[in-house]
């Protein structure tokens, strides 16, 4: 597949409601959309880096730089056979997984379109709808959190994830649990705690949570092992798992019992599939994380989550949880059984609304000189 041109769109989309985590508050979501032209076909990908380096070190700014100056020159004008060939061509670039994954997604979209197959079929997915939940940002008080959860439960979400940080942790989870004794509930700290906080967090073990996500530093798999040893609730790693190797380290160190798979963090959908397979071989359940994606990234998450070992509900909520206007013509809706149907058209199965894309674009770069 000859890569003829690559266009990068640095976009900013207003969120319906601000999203607050332990590392910051977003009111508009920035990301980079990648459009690749090849042999009469157009493929789209989404780089999920955000404006600031809060989730990890990448930003929309660093992604534009890495994509324009390093990734594109390695593939422009070249024949890219598949995702493995793409990864092989970019091995000289260290890190920057979110940037790389955006391009890999566009390549998968092209591969699907060329083969007349959906991504789900290319991955070997086994389900055409995916069980989902909702990830809820930090609220101003436990009462406000209870109110927000109630609203999502009313909409049909059967699983909620609460963002926590020091000072906004046990009390808020306990308040939600009291109001919703049977709700599937989990918490996510985005690396905000240290081992010293473990005793204070111990009451979480009494709340029948599905999991506690990424309590400690992103580069500290070993301390997560110590943390897991003190908790009955399964620890789930997000930020710490940046390659299939890290998944193996976590499994071997017994640092967690569950892994959150985000193709972006891992450097590509192909790497997400690898972590899925490794976890499956080791009887470790996985679920699909989210990064407030547009319809493009959301479609790829649904395709990935159709694989058999995605056992727990994903952070892939309906489009109306995030955006009034999306950049895809298709919108994803929540079914009454807390699932979302996969887009099973060819490629990603979504089409881009170019007027919407244009209206959200802050900067655009077209690369076609070989
Ligand atoms: O840690 O899972 C996370 C959003 C941005 C950065 C990190 C995370 C999240 C979410 C949102 O939890 C999940 C979603 O897309 O709804
Ligand atoms: Mg997380």
mmCIF file of C-alpha atoms and ligand atoms in Angstrom:
data_model
loop_
_atom_site.group_PDB
_atom_site.id
_atom_site.type_symbol
_atom_site.label_atom_id
_atom_site.label_comp_id
_atom_site.label_asym_id
_atom_site.label_seq_id
_atom_site.Cartn_x
_atom_site.Cartn_y
_atom_site.Cartn_z
ATOM 1 C CA UNK A 1 0.000 0.000 0.000
ATOM 2 C CA UNK A 2 1.816 3.096 -1.183
ATOM 3 C CA UNK A 3 1.498 6.032 1.214
ATOM 4 C CA UNK A 4 0.882 9.009 -1.064
ATOM 5 C CA UNK A 5 0.018 11.784 1.396
ATOM 6 C CA UNK A 6 -0.469 12.343 5.101
ATOM 7 C CA UNK A 7 -2.537 15.233 6.463
ATOM 8 C CA UNK A 8 -2.410 16.113 10.150
ATOM 9 C CA UNK A 9 -5.304 18.039 11.695
ATOM 10 C CA UNK A 10 -4.695 19.436 15.155
ATOM 11 C CA UNK A 11 -8.241 19.835 16.428
ATOM 12 C CA UNK A 12 -10.053 21.112 19.510
ATOM 13 C CA UNK A 13 -13.609 20.004 20.304
ATOM 14 C CA UNK A 14 -15.809 21.391 23.100
ATOM 15 C CA UNK A 15 -16.808 18.713 25.620
ATOM 16 C CA UNK A 16 -20.449 18.673 26.752
ATOM 17 C CA UNK A 17 -19.204 18.740 30.363
ATOM 18 C CA UNK A 18 -15.692 19.373 31.731
ATOM 19 C CA UNK A 19 -13.717 16.216 32.549
ATOM 20 C CA UNK A 20 -11.550 16.372 35.676
ATOM 21 C CA UNK A 21 -8.925 13.830 36.696
ATOM 22 C CA UNK A 22 -6.159 13.814 39.297
ATOM 23 C CA UNK A 23 -3.908 15.501 36.708
ATOM 24 C CA UNK A 24 -6.188 18.259 35.473
ATOM 25 C CA UNK A 25 -9.448 19.507 34.022
ATOM 26 C CA UNK A 26 -10.395 19.492 30.342
ATOM 27 C CA UNK A 27 -13.189 21.614 28.893
ATOM 28 C CA UNK A 28 -12.176 21.186 25.269
ATOM 29 C CA UNK A 29 -10.545 18.082 23.975
ATOM 30 C CA UNK A 30 -7.616 18.458 21.664
ATOM 31 C CA UNK A 31 -6.216 15.615 19.563
ATOM 32 C CA UNK A 32 -4.643 15.019 16.152
ATOM 33 C CA UNK A 33 -6.579 13.463 13.278
ATOM 34 C CA UNK A 34 -4.482 11.734 10.640
ATOM 35 C CA UNK A 35 -5.696 11.352 7.065
ATOM 36 C CA UNK A 36 -3.727 9.088 4.736
ATOM 37 C CA UNK A 37 -4.265 8.765 1.003
ATOM 38 C CA UNK A 38 -3.196 5.554 -0.670
ATOM 39 C CA UNK A 39 -4.078 4.033 -4.025
ATOM 40 C CA UNK A 40 -7.436 5.793 -4.351
ATOM 41 C CA UNK A 41 -8.443 5.133 -0.727
ATOM 42 C CA UNK A 42 -8.517 7.427 2.317
ATOM 43 C CA UNK A 43 -7.838 6.166 5.838
ATOM 44 C CA UNK A 44 -8.348 8.049 9.110
ATOM 45 C CA UNK A 45 -6.677 7.694 12.462
ATOM 46 C CA UNK A 46 -6.790 9.536 15.784
ATOM 47 C CA UNK A 47 -3.797 10.358 17.955
ATOM 48 C CA UNK A 48 -5.233 10.619 21.469
ATOM 49 C CA UNK A 49 -2.573 12.926 22.918
ATOM 50 C CA UNK A 50 -4.164 15.845 24.734
ATOM 51 C CA UNK A 51 -3.187 19.514 25.008
ATOM 52 C CA UNK A 52 -1.069 19.052 28.127
ATOM 53 C CA UNK A 53 1.309 16.298 29.293
ATOM 54 C CA UNK A 54 -0.959 15.130 32.151
ATOM 55 C CA UNK A 55 -1.883 11.574 31.205
ATOM 56 C CA UNK A 56 1.608 10.896 29.906
ATOM 57 C CA UNK A 57 4.445 12.989 28.463
ATOM 58 C CA UNK A 58 2.916 13.373 25.005
ATOM 59 C CA UNK A 59 0.857 16.385 23.931
ATOM 60 C CA UNK A 60 -0.882 17.422 20.728
ATOM 61 C CA UNK A 61 2.141 19.668 20.151
ATOM 62 C CA UNK A 62 4.740 16.898 20.528
ATOM 63 C CA UNK A 63 2.578 14.597 18.398
ATOM 64 C CA UNK A 64 2.385 17.102 15.541
ATOM 65 C CA UNK A 65 6.184 17.409 15.725
ATOM 66 C CA UNK A 66 6.902 13.664 15.874
ATOM 67 C CA UNK A 67 4.358 12.853 13.163
ATOM 68 C CA UNK A 68 5.501 15.593 10.797
ATOM 69 C CA UNK A 69 9.251 15.398 11.319
ATOM 70 C CA UNK A 70 9.899 11.734 12.129
ATOM 71 C CA UNK A 71 7.048 9.291 11.430
ATOM 72 C CA UNK A 72 5.897 10.703 8.083
ATOM 73 C CA UNK A 73 9.337 10.779 6.416
ATOM 74 C CA UNK A 74 9.778 7.078 7.225
ATOM 75 C CA UNK A 75 6.603 6.029 5.399
ATOM 76 C CA UNK A 76 5.783 8.715 2.779
ATOM 77 C CA UNK A 77 6.131 7.321 -0.724
ATOM 78 C CA UNK A 78 6.853 3.881 0.728
ATOM 79 C CA UNK A 79 4.927 0.662 0.449
ATOM 80 C CA UNK A 80 3.487 -0.204 3.869
ATOM 81 C CA UNK A 81 2.210 -3.778 3.797
ATOM 82 C CA UNK A 82 0.468 -3.976 7.153
ATOM 83 C CA UNK A 83 0.661 -2.821 10.790
ATOM 84 C CA UNK A 84 3.693 -5.004 11.509
ATOM 85 C CA UNK A 85 5.517 -3.505 8.520
ATOM 86 C CA UNK A 86 4.613 0.000 9.772
ATOM 87 C CA UNK A 87 5.985 -0.799 13.257
ATOM 88 C CA UNK A 88 9.142 -2.202 11.652
ATOM 89 C CA UNK A 89 9.639 0.983 9.618
ATOM 90 C CA UNK A 90 9.391 3.247 12.696
ATOM 91 C CA UNK A 91 11.488 1.276 15.199
ATOM 92 C CA UNK A 92 14.128 4.033 15.200
ATOM 93 C CA UNK A 93 11.674 6.381 16.938
ATOM 94 C CA UNK A 94 11.734 5.842 20.676
ATOM 95 C CA UNK A 95 8.516 6.279 22.665
ATOM 96 C CA UNK A 96 5.754 8.606 21.414
ATOM 97 C CA UNK A 97 3.236 5.786 21.368
ATOM 98 C CA UNK A 98 0.164 7.993 21.123
ATOM 99 C CA UNK A 99 1.539 9.603 17.941
ATOM 100 C CA UNK A 100 2.515 6.279 16.361
ATOM 101 C CA UNK A 101 -0.820 4.665 17.217
ATOM 102 C CA UNK A 102 -2.726 7.411 15.381
ATOM 103 C CA UNK A 103 -0.947 6.538 12.134
ATOM 104 C CA UNK A 104 -1.345 2.808 12.690
ATOM 105 C CA UNK A 105 -5.110 3.346 13.074
ATOM 106 C CA UNK A 106 -5.264 5.110 9.680
ATOM 107 C CA UNK A 107 -3.300 2.217 8.165
ATOM 108 C CA UNK A 108 -5.805 -0.278 9.601
ATOM 109 C CA UNK A 109 -8.657 1.779 8.151
ATOM 110 C CA UNK A 110 -6.945 1.591 4.737
ATOM 111 C CA UNK A 111 -6.223 -2.142 5.093
ATOM 112 C CA UNK A 112 -9.868 -2.794 5.918
ATOM 113 C CA UNK A 113 -11.092 -0.674 3.030
ATOM 114 C CA UNK A 114 -8.753 -2.435 0.622
ATOM 115 C CA UNK A 115 -9.803 -5.892 1.819
ATOM 116 C CA UNK A 116 -13.504 -4.967 2.091
ATOM 117 C CA UNK A 117 -13.448 -6.031 5.758
ATOM 118 C CA UNK A 118 -14.225 -4.416 9.094
ATOM 119 C CA UNK A 119 -11.475 -3.921 11.671
ATOM 120 C CA UNK A 120 -13.349 -6.327 13.908
ATOM 121 C CA UNK A 121 -12.967 -9.029 11.283
ATOM 122 C CA UNK A 122 -9.318 -8.182 10.640
ATOM 123 C CA UNK A 123 -8.642 -8.490 14.406
ATOM 124 C CA UNK A 124 -10.668 -11.703 14.751
ATOM 125 C CA UNK A 125 -13.309 -10.123 16.997
ATOM 126 C CA UNK A 126 -16.130 -12.333 18.224
ATOM 127 C CA UNK A 127 -18.917 -9.951 19.208
ATOM 128 C CA UNK A 128 -20.830 -7.249 17.408
ATOM 129 C CA UNK A 129 -21.780 -5.243 20.463
ATOM 130 C CA UNK A 130 -19.586 -4.286 23.371
ATOM 131 C CA UNK A 131 -20.446 -3.972 27.044
ATOM 132 C CA UNK A 132 -19.644 -0.443 28.192
ATOM 133 C CA UNK A 133 -19.546 1.825 31.210
ATOM 134 C CA UNK A 134 -19.003 5.489 31.885
ATOM 135 C CA UNK A 135 -15.899 7.192 33.304
ATOM 136 C CA UNK A 136 -16.899 10.093 35.550
ATOM 137 C CA UNK A 137 -14.539 12.948 36.367
ATOM 138 C CA UNK A 138 -13.911 14.333 39.836
ATOM 139 C CA UNK A 139 -16.952 16.252 41.133
ATOM 140 C CA UNK A 140 -17.157 19.082 43.661
ATOM 141 C CA UNK A 141 -18.577 16.865 46.455
ATOM 142 C CA UNK A 142 -19.629 13.249 47.143
ATOM 143 C CA UNK A 143 -23.275 14.366 46.889
ATOM 144 C CA UNK A 144 -22.613 15.837 43.427
ATOM 145 C CA UNK A 145 -20.920 12.576 42.402
ATOM 146 C CA UNK A 146 -23.948 10.563 43.551
ATOM 147 C CA UNK A 147 -26.175 12.878 41.514
ATOM 148 C CA UNK A 148 -23.980 12.514 38.423
ATOM 149 C CA UNK A 149 -23.859 8.717 38.736
ATOM 150 C CA UNK A 150 -27.657 8.647 39.138
ATOM 151 C CA UNK A 151 -28.011 10.553 35.884
ATOM 152 C CA UNK A 152 -25.837 8.059 33.979
ATOM 153 C CA UNK A 153 -27.593 5.061 35.567
ATOM 154 C CA UNK A 154 -30.881 6.549 34.392
ATOM 155 C CA UNK A 155 -29.448 6.757 30.871
ATOM 156 C CA UNK A 156 -28.716 3.025 31.019
ATOM 157 C CA UNK A 157 -25.059 2.714 32.035
ATOM 158 C CA UNK A 158 -24.588 -0.458 34.058
ATOM 159 C CA UNK A 159 -21.045 0.302 35.156
ATOM 160 C CA UNK A 160 -19.471 3.492 36.500
ATOM 161 C CA UNK A 161 -15.848 4.453 37.019
ATOM 162 C CA UNK A 162 -15.122 7.274 39.446
ATOM 163 C CA UNK A 163 -11.983 9.352 39.172
ATOM 164 C CA UNK A 164 -10.265 9.738 42.539
ATOM 165 C CA UNK A 165 -7.299 11.679 43.933
ATOM 166 C CA UNK A 166 -5.895 12.272 47.430
ATOM 167 C CA UNK A 167 -8.639 13.888 49.529
ATOM 168 C CA UNK A 168 -11.396 12.804 47.103
ATOM 169 C CA UNK A 169 -11.264 9.039 47.366
ATOM 170 C CA UNK A 170 -12.845 6.661 49.902
ATOM 171 C CA UNK A 171 -15.622 9.026 50.917
ATOM 172 C CA UNK A 172 -16.845 9.593 47.372
ATOM 173 C CA UNK A 173 -16.754 5.886 46.458
ATOM 174 C CA UNK A 174 -18.550 4.987 49.704
ATOM 175 C CA UNK A 175 -21.264 7.564 49.028
ATOM 176 C CA UNK A 176 -21.915 6.122 45.560
ATOM 177 C CA UNK A 177 -21.856 2.546 46.842
ATOM 178 C CA UNK A 178 -24.395 3.407 49.562
ATOM 179 C CA UNK A 179 -26.811 4.829 47.006
ATOM 180 C CA UNK A 180 -26.178 2.079 44.405
ATOM 181 C CA UNK A 181 -25.566 -1.218 46.259
ATOM 182 C CA UNK A 182 -25.592 -3.303 43.058
ATOM 183 C CA UNK A 183 -23.938 -1.035 40.510
ATOM 184 C CA UNK A 184 -20.749 -2.301 38.880
ATOM 185 C CA UNK A 185 -18.345 0.258 40.283
ATOM 186 C CA UNK A 186 -14.624 0.961 39.956
ATOM 187 C CA UNK A 187 -12.197 3.805 40.680
ATOM 188 C CA UNK A 188 -9.269 5.342 38.768
ATOM 189 C CA UNK A 189 -6.501 7.370 40.449
ATOM 190 C CA UNK A 190 -4.326 8.147 37.394
ATOM 191 C CA UNK A 191 -1.122 7.647 39.427
ATOM 192 C CA UNK A 192 -2.046 10.123 42.184
ATOM 193 C CA UNK A 193 -1.114 8.006 45.236
ATOM 194 C CA UNK A 194 1.995 6.469 46.810
ATOM 195 C CA UNK A 195 2.479 3.359 48.926
ATOM 196 C CA UNK A 196 2.154 5.587 52.004
ATOM 197 C CA UNK A 197 -1.486 6.149 51.056
ATOM 198 C CA UNK A 198 -2.320 2.424 51.001
ATOM 199 C CA UNK A 199 -3.583 2.205 54.609
ATOM 200 C CA UNK A 200 -5.894 5.183 54.078
ATOM 201 C CA UNK A 201 -7.309 3.584 50.921
ATOM 202 C CA UNK A 202 -7.899 0.208 52.581
ATOM 203 C CA UNK A 203 -11.638 0.914 53.196
ATOM 204 C CA UNK A 204 -12.065 0.696 49.392
ATOM 205 C CA UNK A 205 -11.752 -3.065 49.876
ATOM 206 C CA UNK A 206 -15.118 -3.066 51.654
ATOM 207 C CA UNK A 207 -16.990 -1.410 48.774
ATOM 208 C CA UNK A 208 -17.212 -4.383 46.399
ATOM 209 C CA UNK A 209 -15.399 -2.581 43.586
ATOM 210 C CA UNK A 210 -14.585 -4.296 40.289
ATOM 211 C CA UNK A 211 -11.094 -2.831 40.414
ATOM 212 C CA UNK A 212 -8.804 -0.005 41.513
ATOM 213 C CA UNK A 213 -7.087 1.507 38.462
ATOM 214 C CA UNK A 214 -3.519 2.828 38.446
ATOM 215 C CA UNK A 215 -3.131 4.015 42.038
ATOM 216 C CA UNK A 216 0.654 4.583 41.828
ATOM 217 C CA UNK A 217 3.338 6.057 39.558
ATOM 218 C CA UNK A 218 3.173 5.101 35.911
ATOM 219 C CA UNK A 219 6.742 3.786 35.926
ATOM 220 C CA UNK A 220 6.345 1.733 39.072
ATOM 221 C CA UNK A 221 5.147 -1.784 38.387
ATOM 222 C CA UNK A 222 6.975 -3.144 41.449
ATOM 223 C CA UNK A 223 5.190 -0.945 43.989
ATOM 224 C CA UNK A 224 1.900 -1.943 42.366
ATOM 225 C CA UNK A 225 2.846 -5.508 43.270
ATOM 226 C CA UNK A 226 3.210 -4.429 46.905
ATOM 227 C CA UNK A 227 -0.049 -2.496 46.735
ATOM 228 C CA UNK A 228 -1.916 -5.459 45.197
ATOM 229 C CA UNK A 229 -0.595 -7.729 47.960
ATOM 230 C CA UNK A 230 -2.364 -5.526 50.514
ATOM 231 C CA UNK A 231 -5.714 -5.338 48.713
ATOM 232 C CA UNK A 232 -8.372 -7.907 47.938
ATOM 233 C CA UNK A 233 -9.838 -5.706 45.212
ATOM 234 C CA UNK A 234 -8.099 -6.356 41.876
ATOM 235 C CA UNK A 235 -5.594 -3.691 40.874
ATOM 236 C CA UNK A 236 -5.846 -2.702 37.200
ATOM 237 C CA UNK A 237 -2.947 -1.070 35.376
ATOM 238 C CA UNK A 238 -3.429 1.625 32.739
ATOM 239 C CA UNK A 239 -0.496 4.088 32.467
ATOM 240 C CA UNK A 240 2.135 1.482 33.497
ATOM 241 C CA UNK A 241 1.498 -0.835 30.556
ATOM 242 C CA UNK A 242 3.132 0.828 27.569
ATOM 243 C CA UNK A 243 4.314 -2.272 25.653
ATOM 244 C CA UNK A 244 3.494 -5.996 25.595
ATOM 245 C CA UNK A 245 6.746 -6.415 27.599
ATOM 246 C CA UNK A 246 5.336 -4.285 30.392
ATOM 247 C CA UNK A 247 2.234 -6.455 30.411
ATOM 248 C CA UNK A 248 4.497 -9.473 30.869
ATOM 249 C CA UNK A 249 6.411 -7.748 33.695
ATOM 250 C CA UNK A 250 3.127 -6.947 35.457
ATOM 251 C CA UNK A 251 1.898 -10.525 35.071
ATOM 252 C CA UNK A 252 5.195 -12.011 36.291
ATOM 253 C CA UNK A 253 5.437 -9.567 39.208
ATOM 254 C CA UNK A 254 1.761 -10.063 40.158
ATOM 255 C CA UNK A 255 1.408 -6.291 40.058
ATOM 256 C CA UNK A 256 -2.224 -6.402 38.944
ATOM 257 C CA UNK A 257 -5.088 -8.772 38.186
ATOM 258 C CA UNK A 258 -6.585 -6.815 35.286
ATOM 259 C CA UNK A 259 -5.201 -4.660 32.454
ATOM 260 C CA UNK A 260 -6.841 -1.667 30.781
ATOM 261 C CA UNK A 261 -5.932 -1.768 27.087
ATOM 262 C CA UNK A 262 -5.585 1.512 25.219
ATOM 263 C CA UNK A 263 -4.170 1.142 21.727
ATOM 264 C CA UNK A 264 -2.784 4.695 21.917
ATOM 265 C CA UNK A 265 -0.738 4.106 25.048
ATOM 266 C CA UNK A 266 0.647 0.887 23.572
ATOM 267 C CA UNK A 267 1.693 2.449 20.270
ATOM 268 C CA UNK A 268 -0.940 0.896 18.035
ATOM 269 C CA UNK A 269 -3.939 -1.365 17.690
ATOM 270 C CA UNK A 270 -1.582 -4.235 16.750
ATOM 271 C CA UNK A 271 0.095 -3.840 20.160
ATOM 272 C CA UNK A 272 -3.318 -3.778 21.825
ATOM 273 C CA UNK A 273 -4.137 -7.109 20.201
ATOM 274 C CA UNK A 274 -0.786 -8.506 21.434
ATOM 275 C CA UNK A 275 -1.473 -7.460 25.028
ATOM 276 C CA UNK A 276 -4.962 -8.942 24.726
ATOM 277 C CA UNK A 277 -3.506 -12.257 23.571
ATOM 278 C CA UNK A 278 -0.815 -12.334 26.259
ATOM 279 C CA UNK A 279 -3.355 -11.616 28.995
ATOM 280 C CA UNK A 280 -5.694 -14.259 27.605
ATOM 281 C CA UNK A 281 -2.909 -16.862 27.756
ATOM 282 C CA UNK A 282 -2.329 -15.877 31.388
ATOM 283 C CA UNK A 283 -6.012 -15.853 32.375
ATOM 284 C CA UNK A 284 -5.947 -12.132 33.037
ATOM 285 C CA UNK A 285 -9.109 -10.249 31.976
ATOM 286 C CA UNK A 286 -8.767 -7.012 30.057
ATOM 287 C CA UNK A 287 -11.079 -4.144 29.142
ATOM 288 C CA UNK A 288 -10.911 -1.273 26.710
ATOM 289 C CA UNK A 289 -9.929 2.121 28.098
ATOM 290 C CA UNK A 290 -10.874 5.430 26.536
ATOM 291 C CA UNK A 291 -9.330 8.852 25.946
ATOM 292 C CA UNK A 292 -12.517 10.833 25.208
ATOM 293 C CA UNK A 293 -12.137 9.858 21.557
ATOM 294 C CA UNK A 294 -13.950 11.318 18.571
ATOM 295 C CA UNK A 295 -16.064 8.932 16.481
ATOM 296 C CA UNK A 296 -12.869 7.781 14.738
ATOM 297 C CA UNK A 297 -11.061 6.542 17.836
ATOM 298 C CA UNK A 298 -14.328 5.299 19.342
ATOM 299 C CA UNK A 299 -14.896 3.067 16.292
ATOM 300 C CA UNK A 300 -11.420 1.566 16.723
ATOM 301 C CA UNK A 301 -12.025 0.955 20.433
ATOM 302 C CA UNK A 302 -15.242 -0.919 19.682
ATOM 303 C CA UNK A 303 -13.454 -3.073 17.086
ATOM 304 C CA UNK A 304 -10.665 -3.917 19.550
ATOM 305 C CA UNK A 305 -13.111 -4.631 22.373
ATOM 306 C CA UNK A 306 -14.822 -7.253 20.215
ATOM 307 C CA UNK A 307 -11.938 -9.644 20.983
ATOM 308 C CA UNK A 308 -12.844 -12.468 23.381
ATOM 309 C CA UNK A 309 -10.739 -11.570 26.434
ATOM 310 C CA UNK A 310 -12.296 -8.091 26.750
ATOM 311 C CA UNK A 311 -14.334 -9.434 29.627
ATOM 312 C CA UNK A 312 -15.055 -6.291 31.645
ATOM 313 C CA UNK A 313 -17.093 -3.299 30.366
ATOM 314 C CA UNK A 314 -15.050 -0.682 28.498
ATOM 315 C CA UNK A 315 -14.731 3.098 28.916
ATOM 316 C CA UNK A 316 -16.379 3.535 25.531
ATOM 317 C CA UNK A 317 -19.470 5.600 26.207
ATOM 318 C CA UNK A 318 -22.066 6.926 23.770
ATOM 319 C CA UNK A 319 -21.187 9.946 21.614
ATOM 320 C CA UNK A 320 -23.692 12.138 23.495
ATOM 321 C CA UNK A 321 -21.708 11.657 26.696
ATOM 322 C CA UNK A 322 -18.893 13.690 25.128
ATOM 323 C CA UNK A 323 -19.797 15.834 22.105
ATOM 324 C CA UNK A 324 -22.810 17.671 20.700
ATOM 325 C CA UNK A 325 -21.105 17.695 17.308
ATOM 326 C CA UNK A 326 -18.683 14.899 16.393
ATOM 327 C CA UNK A 327 -16.380 14.731 13.379
ATOM 328 C CA UNK A 328 -17.911 11.477 12.147
ATOM 329 C CA UNK A 329 -21.316 11.351 10.505
ATOM 330 C CA UNK A 330 -22.080 8.277 12.613
ATOM 331 C CA UNK A 331 -22.884 8.616 16.317
ATOM 332 C CA UNK A 332 -22.665 5.792 18.835
ATOM 333 C CA UNK A 333 -25.687 5.219 21.029
ATOM 334 C CA UNK A 334 -26.155 3.279 24.240
ATOM 335 C CA UNK A 335 -28.412 0.216 24.061
ATOM 336 C CA UNK A 336 -30.699 -0.439 27.050
ATOM 337 C CA UNK A 337 -28.443 -3.354 28.105
ATOM 338 C CA UNK A 338 -25.419 -1.018 28.575
ATOM 339 C CA UNK A 339 -23.821 -2.063 25.289
ATOM 340 C CA UNK A 340 -22.844 -0.191 22.136
ATOM 341 C CA UNK A 341 -23.041 -1.778 18.696
ATOM 342 C CA UNK A 342 -19.755 -2.093 16.853
ATOM 343 C CA UNK A 343 -19.515 -0.254 13.556
ATOM 344 C CA UNK A 344 -19.230 -3.245 11.308
ATOM 345 C CA UNK A 345 -18.802 -1.452 8.006
ATOM 346 C CA UNK A 346 -15.523 -1.786 6.164
ATOM 347 C CA UNK A 347 -12.404 -0.313 7.720
ATOM 348 C CA UNK A 348 -13.232 1.683 10.837
ATOM 349 C CA UNK A 349 -16.821 1.750 9.617
ATOM 350 C CA UNK A 350 -17.215 5.510 10.028
ATOM 351 C CA UNK A 351 -17.214 8.441 7.607
ATOM 352 C CA UNK A 352 -15.768 11.875 8.334
ATOM 353 C CA UNK A 353 -17.892 15.015 8.311
ATOM 354 C CA UNK A 354 -15.375 17.309 6.634
ATOM 355 C CA UNK A 355 -17.225 20.515 7.568
ATOM 356 C CA UNK A 356 -17.130 19.536 11.241
ATOM 357 C CA UNK A 357 -13.491 18.521 11.000
ATOM 358 C CA UNK A 358 -12.657 21.846 9.388
ATOM 359 C CA UNK A 359 -14.569 23.831 11.991
ATOM 360 C CA UNK A 360 -12.576 22.214 14.835
ATOM 361 C CA UNK A 361 -9.161 22.478 13.158
ATOM 362 C CA UNK A 362 -6.575 24.739 14.824
ATOM 363 C CA UNK A 363 -3.709 23.808 12.499
ATOM 364 C CA UNK A 364 -3.323 21.593 9.464
ATOM 365 C CA UNK A 365 -0.246 20.168 7.735
ATOM 366 C CA UNK A 366 -0.268 18.236 4.476
ATOM 367 C CA UNK A 367 2.783 16.106 3.746
ATOM 368 C CA UNK A 368 3.160 14.728 0.256
ATOM 369 C CA UNK A 369 6.698 15.584 -0.827
ATOM 370 C CA UNK A 370 8.672 12.404 -1.084
HETATM 371 O O1 LIG B 1 -7.231 7.151 32.786
HETATM 372 O O2 LIG B 1 -8.725 6.169 31.704
HETATM 373 C C1 LIG B 1 -8.100 7.203 31.945
HETATM 374 C C2 LIG B 1 -9.509 10.107 29.887
HETATM 375 C C3 LIG B 1 -8.357 10.797 29.604
HETATM 376 C C4 LIG B 1 -7.170 10.345 30.107
HETATM 377 C C5 LIG B 1 -7.130 9.192 30.905
HETATM 378 C C6 LIG B 1 -8.280 8.470 31.170
HETATM 379 C C7 LIG B 1 -9.499 8.967 30.676
HETATM 380 C C8 LIG B 1 -10.787 8.344 30.976
HETATM 381 C C9 LIG B 1 -11.911 8.635 30.001
HETATM 382 O O3 LIG B 1 -11.011 7.704 31.967
HETATM 383 C C10 LIG B 1 -12.538 7.444 29.420
HETATM 384 C C11 LIG B 1 -13.476 7.821 28.287
HETATM 385 O O4 LIG B 1 -13.010 7.977 27.144
HETATM 386 O O5 LIG B 1 -14.663 7.997 28.553
HETATM 387 MG MG1 LIG B 2 -7.078 5.200 33.583
#
